[in-house]
């Protein structure tokens, strides 16, 4: 019985991720020779990759912490909006972020290089520490802080000695994730880097795969990347096992400012920073994108839109079809026991860059780049591998809220397995399914790498159109297309955010 | 004559053993089950409903051996502490859920469901959804849903504990009357002796998976075992 | 005229008219997809059209003469073909009528079913699926000549668009240009697709890219006569698999209204003359043919001085663009003062913008000549058509328009250039030993990447 539910996900993950990745790593080890490190330029690229990731992650955590602190502890004006904007920022395709930054700050100053990289990475990644640290700050145990203060410790002392250690796991996890995403980012480096001095392993991998057809070199680079990804995955996993102290439900904003003007100033700084780093790039896209649409070909745009829609729909359907029975078994059917291992299994792909995964797939299944329908399948499958870890959250929430008692009642009244699923479980899970579909759709719409690597020439999605326009520095055309994509994505995430709030309030 | 007969029941659940020699319930009778936390009360109900497999023993309901049947075939209905109504359905549809599965026509199951609405005195809630009614009303709907199908065995797992006193009183009386009138057998698990006193005919006191006392309400109340007395205390 | 001949001529006349009638053509093409006997009908029909010219000559030939004997076969074939064609058309018309009646009946039944409320959603899904199949079928039914090329050659108001339009007018064949960021990407796609590639031609490849893939045996050998009308200088660049269609000289381009600079400089000392504020955009030699050619030019011409050149240029490099389009865009947006392009790029500004201030830098040492060519893929099933396309590209009409589309020199000799081109000096050409370059190129790229990875400060 378990095979029926777990089978599709395990087979999918096994055939399309684990086996190709293992094959890639084996090929990498076989062909590996220490002389690769005699390639001075590659050594430079490795150093630069992880140095810029270190700086980007540190800056992202700093900014994210600042936002989280001011929103959760100081309760600044409009904090809820900023919280949701953070989610939007991290969900935007990196290509749109690069376009926004180039179109806004790029006009004021020379951004190519460190400035562009850091701005782009912070934009995309600050929401991770914002969410993780913000939730840790909300849920932390405050009694010990109050006790320490009552014993004479200053607030700063409490912060350094008690608060930091209680939120340390979230600080470290968010740093790890931000480091991972910064080290594997492609489009930010491609468009805002500007040449060999600012090339990362991901860009070198892209060049090897797409431009030079040098699979040997690509595999070597992928091996390095995969090694780092695997190390970070295990480290992150270990971090999750540490138990946090239970929240004591003491709802006091311990670090709230003592003067009202300080709170106002804090809010102003936060909004100012948000606008400069986040709002300005996005606003510039809309203002300039809406200005001139003559660059756009209506028929091409429609075709790209339909292709985007078709691929996104396929990805969502496939992801949910695979993940739903998997989670259904773990939360509804399986006898009580540990499920976290099974959950982490499906989340593994997100610790590797999509380019590495796509390369592994194309090396293991060479026909995918030759035969049209296989190429489509490869595009959909690659995206599905990355959508599954994303949509597991709303689905898991739904399953956790669904009680076994309700199921038992239906069963006791004579409902068979299918009848219970259709009449009891599915209606209950409707909202979670819809939320998952929205998230999956949003992700797929902005995904470019799988299209770049696998899709037959002439097939274009909206995101691909933006990439092509940007590669040719046709910014007006890119902006106009981005406006279309952004409107759809913001609407999707707006609905998703609304549903999330409704879920939270109904859970309460 | 016992219409529900449990003999030599042995259940093993994650290292916990539930062992009962003999249990009998007559038609129209309610058997109360009490005990401390972890004594096996819920395990007993789950075993009767089929959600926990038996190691050995038999369960006969109106002469039919049901211990090897799957839960959907046992004709045992359930009510829990929380109503667990089906959210996407109206009150009427909730009550009619089991009736539909019996193969009744639309007209028939609607008529039966409406009848039960009247018995539960909640006719005005017919078209409401689960989130539009109060806790007490929802529990009535849950009871109606379980009883409308007229299964020979009705299991109640602390159905009144989430309700306030006036509601409890009304519901206890209603349950006793309905069980008696319909003629099915019922098992009521509760921590509250008043539930047992007002609703049940017989009581089983469980402790560490074994029966500590069994008899009529009066007999068990008179039991001198200090543990039994402690459990039966208000 | 002999009666037999008269009726033969009449039939051939019918055939000719039918084949020139667009709706008849589509008819023919659609049904030929289903009937294997008619698969090469289109090609066969065109062959017979040629024969028809011969039939006209036969009419004028004396009976019993050698010419009459020679052409009589053509007449017989033409008659046979037109009889078969007429019969097929009749069969097709019957089949279409029958199909139409059947489909109408089916539609009636489906609509009745769909109007029942429950089935509306199912009907909607069915309709969507059917429409997508129809679209696919329609797309497949027309013959298309596919050309893989870089983006500046495709798209709106491009040379590719001009070629597609004119070729269709003349030959009634659709030419689809599939766009890639660079010529390198186009060729990579062909390599990846292998024998299953849908491309018939590769256009816009330069010599560097071509030599990179020459050994892979991707290209079909064309008739030598195709390259007969080309500029004599291009003979060295021409092979049976690579036919040049335009060429240009690589150089830096600048705007003298905002950047004062001597018109003629030495390549060696160019970076040293740049002031601290001057910004340069270059193309990535790993992705752009212009980029690799500029790199080759510096290493070939400057030898050991190349490293000094690049080290000195590094601080001035604004960014390294993947292709020409991106780099030029940055130059136009005034974010860079110099961009690697062609000596003929200023002609665009003179003609389109009436702007005279954009100028090429002429180097004393000479300039690298980039030759762009067109090749037919060995895997193409439309080689004859592809050859005809090349003929058209190299023809007078296309080549005379080329300068104002591509802003390069046409490969055909004796094409009159616009005045704005004539004003641009033709620089001294740097000659290269391609065999030597092939072996050194990769090392040069490595050295370049390493040099540019150093912090310029």
PDB file of C-alpha atoms in Angstrom, chain A residues 39-41 44 102-103 106-107 109-110 112 193-197 199 206-207 209-213 217 294-297 367 369-372 452-453 455-458 468 471-475 477 479, chain C residues 148 151-152 156 178-182 184-185 187-189 191-194 196 198 212 216 284 286-287 314 318-323 325-327 329-330 333 335 446 448-450 452-456:
ATOM      1  CA  UNK A  39      43.946  26.128 -13.963  1.00  0.00           C
ATOM      2  CA  UNK A  40      44.713  29.417 -12.252  1.00  0.00           C
ATOM      3  CA  UNK A  41      41.631  31.090 -13.602  1.00  0.00           C
ATOM      4  CA  UNK A  44      40.264  32.305  -8.976  1.00  0.00           C
ATOM      5  CA  UNK A 102      20.152  47.902 -13.914  1.00  0.00           C
ATOM      6  CA  UNK A 103      17.237  50.079 -14.890  1.00  0.00           C
ATOM      7  CA  UNK A 106      22.331  51.243 -13.038  1.00  0.00           C
ATOM      8  CA  UNK A 107      21.445  54.593 -14.525  1.00  0.00           C
ATOM      9  CA  UNK A 109      26.115  54.864 -11.127  1.00  0.00           C
ATOM     10  CA  UNK A 110      28.295  52.105 -12.497  1.00  0.00           C
ATOM     11  CA  UNK A 112      28.842  46.284 -12.694  1.00  0.00           C
ATOM     12  CA  UNK A 193      28.971  41.069 -12.679  1.00  0.00           C
ATOM     13  CA  UNK A 194      30.545  42.101 -15.935  1.00  0.00           C
ATOM     14  CA  UNK A 195      33.370  39.895 -17.073  1.00  0.00           C
ATOM     15  CA  UNK A 196      35.965  37.357 -15.969  1.00  0.00           C
ATOM     16  CA  UNK A 197      36.726  39.198 -12.733  1.00  0.00           C
ATOM     17  CA  UNK A 199      32.527  35.180 -12.714  1.00  0.00           C
ATOM     18  CA  UNK A 206      26.577  27.896 -17.760  1.00  0.00           C
ATOM     19  CA  UNK A 207      29.297  28.842 -20.222  1.00  0.00           C
ATOM     20  CA  UNK A 209      27.213  23.736 -20.821  1.00  0.00           C
ATOM     21  CA  UNK A 210      25.459  26.197 -23.047  1.00  0.00           C
ATOM     22  CA  UNK A 211      28.137  28.079 -24.879  1.00  0.00           C
ATOM     23  CA  UNK A 212      31.148  25.789 -25.165  1.00  0.00           C
ATOM     24  CA  UNK A 213      29.455  22.390 -25.043  1.00  0.00           C
ATOM     25  CA  UNK A 217      34.629  20.870 -17.721  1.00  0.00           C
ATOM     26  CA  UNK A 294       5.953  49.590 -29.287  1.00  0.00           C
ATOM     27  CA  UNK A 295       8.913  47.269 -28.789  1.00  0.00           C
ATOM     28  CA  UNK A 296       6.633  44.396 -28.119  1.00  0.00           C
ATOM     29  CA  UNK A 297       5.206  42.143 -30.758  1.00  0.00           C
ATOM     30  CA  UNK A 367      18.339  12.425 -26.010  1.00  0.00           C
ATOM     31  CA  UNK A 369      18.434  17.828 -26.029  1.00  0.00           C
ATOM     32  CA  UNK A 370      17.734  16.213 -29.375  1.00  0.00           C
ATOM     33  CA  UNK A 371      14.113  15.194 -29.327  1.00  0.00           C
ATOM     34  CA  UNK A 372      11.467  17.928 -28.979  1.00  0.00           C
ATOM     35  CA  UNK A 452      17.601  27.780 -21.678  1.00  0.00           C
ATOM     36  CA  UNK A 453      19.095  24.356 -21.484  1.00  0.00           C
ATOM     37  CA  UNK A 455      13.782  23.853 -24.786  1.00  0.00           C
ATOM     38  CA  UNK A 456      13.934  23.620 -28.565  1.00  0.00           C
ATOM     39  CA  UNK A 457      14.957  26.846 -30.301  1.00  0.00           C
ATOM     40  CA  UNK A 458      12.166  29.205 -31.126  1.00  0.00           C
ATOM     41  CA  UNK A 468      17.014  37.286 -24.341  1.00  0.00           C
ATOM     42  CA  UNK A 471      21.324  39.662 -23.058  1.00  0.00           C
ATOM     43  CA  UNK A 472      21.075  42.073 -25.911  1.00  0.00           C
ATOM     44  CA  UNK A 473      20.690  44.991 -23.516  1.00  0.00           C
ATOM     45  CA  UNK A 474      17.291  45.780 -25.035  1.00  0.00           C
ATOM     46  CA  UNK A 475      16.066  47.026 -21.742  1.00  0.00           C
ATOM     47  CA  UNK A 477      11.668  45.424 -24.470  1.00  0.00           C
ATOM     48  CA  UNK A 479      10.872  45.943 -19.099  1.00  0.00           C
TER      49      UNK A 479
ATOM     50  CA  UNK C 148      19.528  29.374 -37.448  1.00  0.00           C
ATOM     51  CA  UNK C 151      19.652  37.926 -33.212  1.00  0.00           C
ATOM     52  CA  UNK C 152      20.750  40.988 -35.192  1.00  0.00           C
ATOM     53  CA  UNK C 156      11.909  42.993 -37.075  1.00  0.00           C
ATOM     54  CA  UNK C 178      15.384  31.051 -35.539  1.00  0.00           C
ATOM     55  CA  UNK C 179      17.157  33.565 -33.355  1.00  0.00           C
ATOM     56  CA  UNK C 180      20.033  32.967 -30.951  1.00  0.00           C
ATOM     57  CA  UNK C 181      21.997  35.381 -28.806  1.00  0.00           C
ATOM     58  CA  UNK C 182      25.150  34.779 -30.795  1.00  0.00           C
ATOM     59  CA  UNK C 184      28.117  30.537 -31.297  1.00  0.00           C
ATOM     60  CA  UNK C 185      24.863  29.625 -29.590  1.00  0.00           C
ATOM     61  CA  UNK C 187      25.978  26.434 -33.836  1.00  0.00           C
ATOM     62  CA  UNK C 188      25.946  24.860 -30.392  1.00  0.00           C
ATOM     63  CA  UNK C 189      22.265  24.187 -30.809  1.00  0.00           C
ATOM     64  CA  UNK C 191      25.616  20.302 -32.490  1.00  0.00           C
ATOM     65  CA  UNK C 192      23.288  19.412 -29.630  1.00  0.00           C
ATOM     66  CA  UNK C 193      20.393  18.541 -31.883  1.00  0.00           C
ATOM     67  CA  UNK C 194      22.627  16.347 -33.998  1.00  0.00           C
ATOM     68  CA  UNK C 196      17.554  15.486 -35.614  1.00  0.00           C
ATOM     69  CA  UNK C 198      15.318  21.096 -37.688  1.00  0.00           C
ATOM     70  CA  UNK C 212      35.729  25.290 -34.595  1.00  0.00           C
ATOM     71  CA  UNK C 216      32.283  17.613 -37.054  1.00  0.00           C
ATOM     72  CA  UNK C 284      33.381  38.133 -24.412  1.00  0.00           C
ATOM     73  CA  UNK C 286      34.150  32.906 -25.101  1.00  0.00           C
ATOM     74  CA  UNK C 287      30.717  33.727 -26.480  1.00  0.00           C
ATOM     75  CA  UNK C 314      41.541  46.323 -17.967  1.00  0.00           C
ATOM     76  CA  UNK C 318      33.116  48.871 -18.129  1.00  0.00           C
ATOM     77  CA  UNK C 319      31.821  45.392 -18.722  1.00  0.00           C
ATOM     78  CA  UNK C 320      32.279  42.373 -20.920  1.00  0.00           C
ATOM     79  CA  UNK C 321      29.149  41.773 -22.951  1.00  0.00           C
ATOM     80  CA  UNK C 322      28.152  38.324 -24.220  1.00  0.00           C
ATOM     81  CA  UNK C 323      27.542  39.635 -27.730  1.00  0.00           C
ATOM     82  CA  UNK C 325      24.114  43.763 -29.451  1.00  0.00           C
ATOM     83  CA  UNK C 326      24.581  44.211 -25.739  1.00  0.00           C
ATOM     84  CA  UNK C 327      27.874  46.029 -26.026  1.00  0.00           C
ATOM     85  CA  UNK C 329      23.492  49.161 -26.705  1.00  0.00           C
ATOM     86  CA  UNK C 330      25.628  50.274 -23.764  1.00  0.00           C
ATOM     87  CA  UNK C 333      23.195  54.673 -23.996  1.00  0.00           C
ATOM     88  CA  UNK C 335      27.534  54.325 -20.639  1.00  0.00           C
ATOM     89  CA  UNK C 446      42.606  31.438 -20.753  1.00  0.00           C
ATOM     90  CA  UNK C 448      42.784  36.790 -21.284  1.00  0.00           C
ATOM     91  CA  UNK C 449      40.379  35.578 -18.581  1.00  0.00           C
ATOM     92  CA  UNK C 450      43.183  35.454 -16.057  1.00  0.00           C
ATOM     93  CA  UNK C 452      40.925  40.392 -16.654  1.00  0.00           C
ATOM     94  CA  UNK C 453      40.328  38.641 -13.359  1.00  0.00           C
ATOM     95  CA  UNK C 454      43.050  40.747 -11.758  1.00  0.00           C
ATOM     96  CA  UNK C 455      41.934  43.754  -9.795  1.00  0.00           C
ATOM     97  CA  UNK C 456      42.737  46.665 -12.124  1.00  0.00           C
TER      98      UNK C 456
END
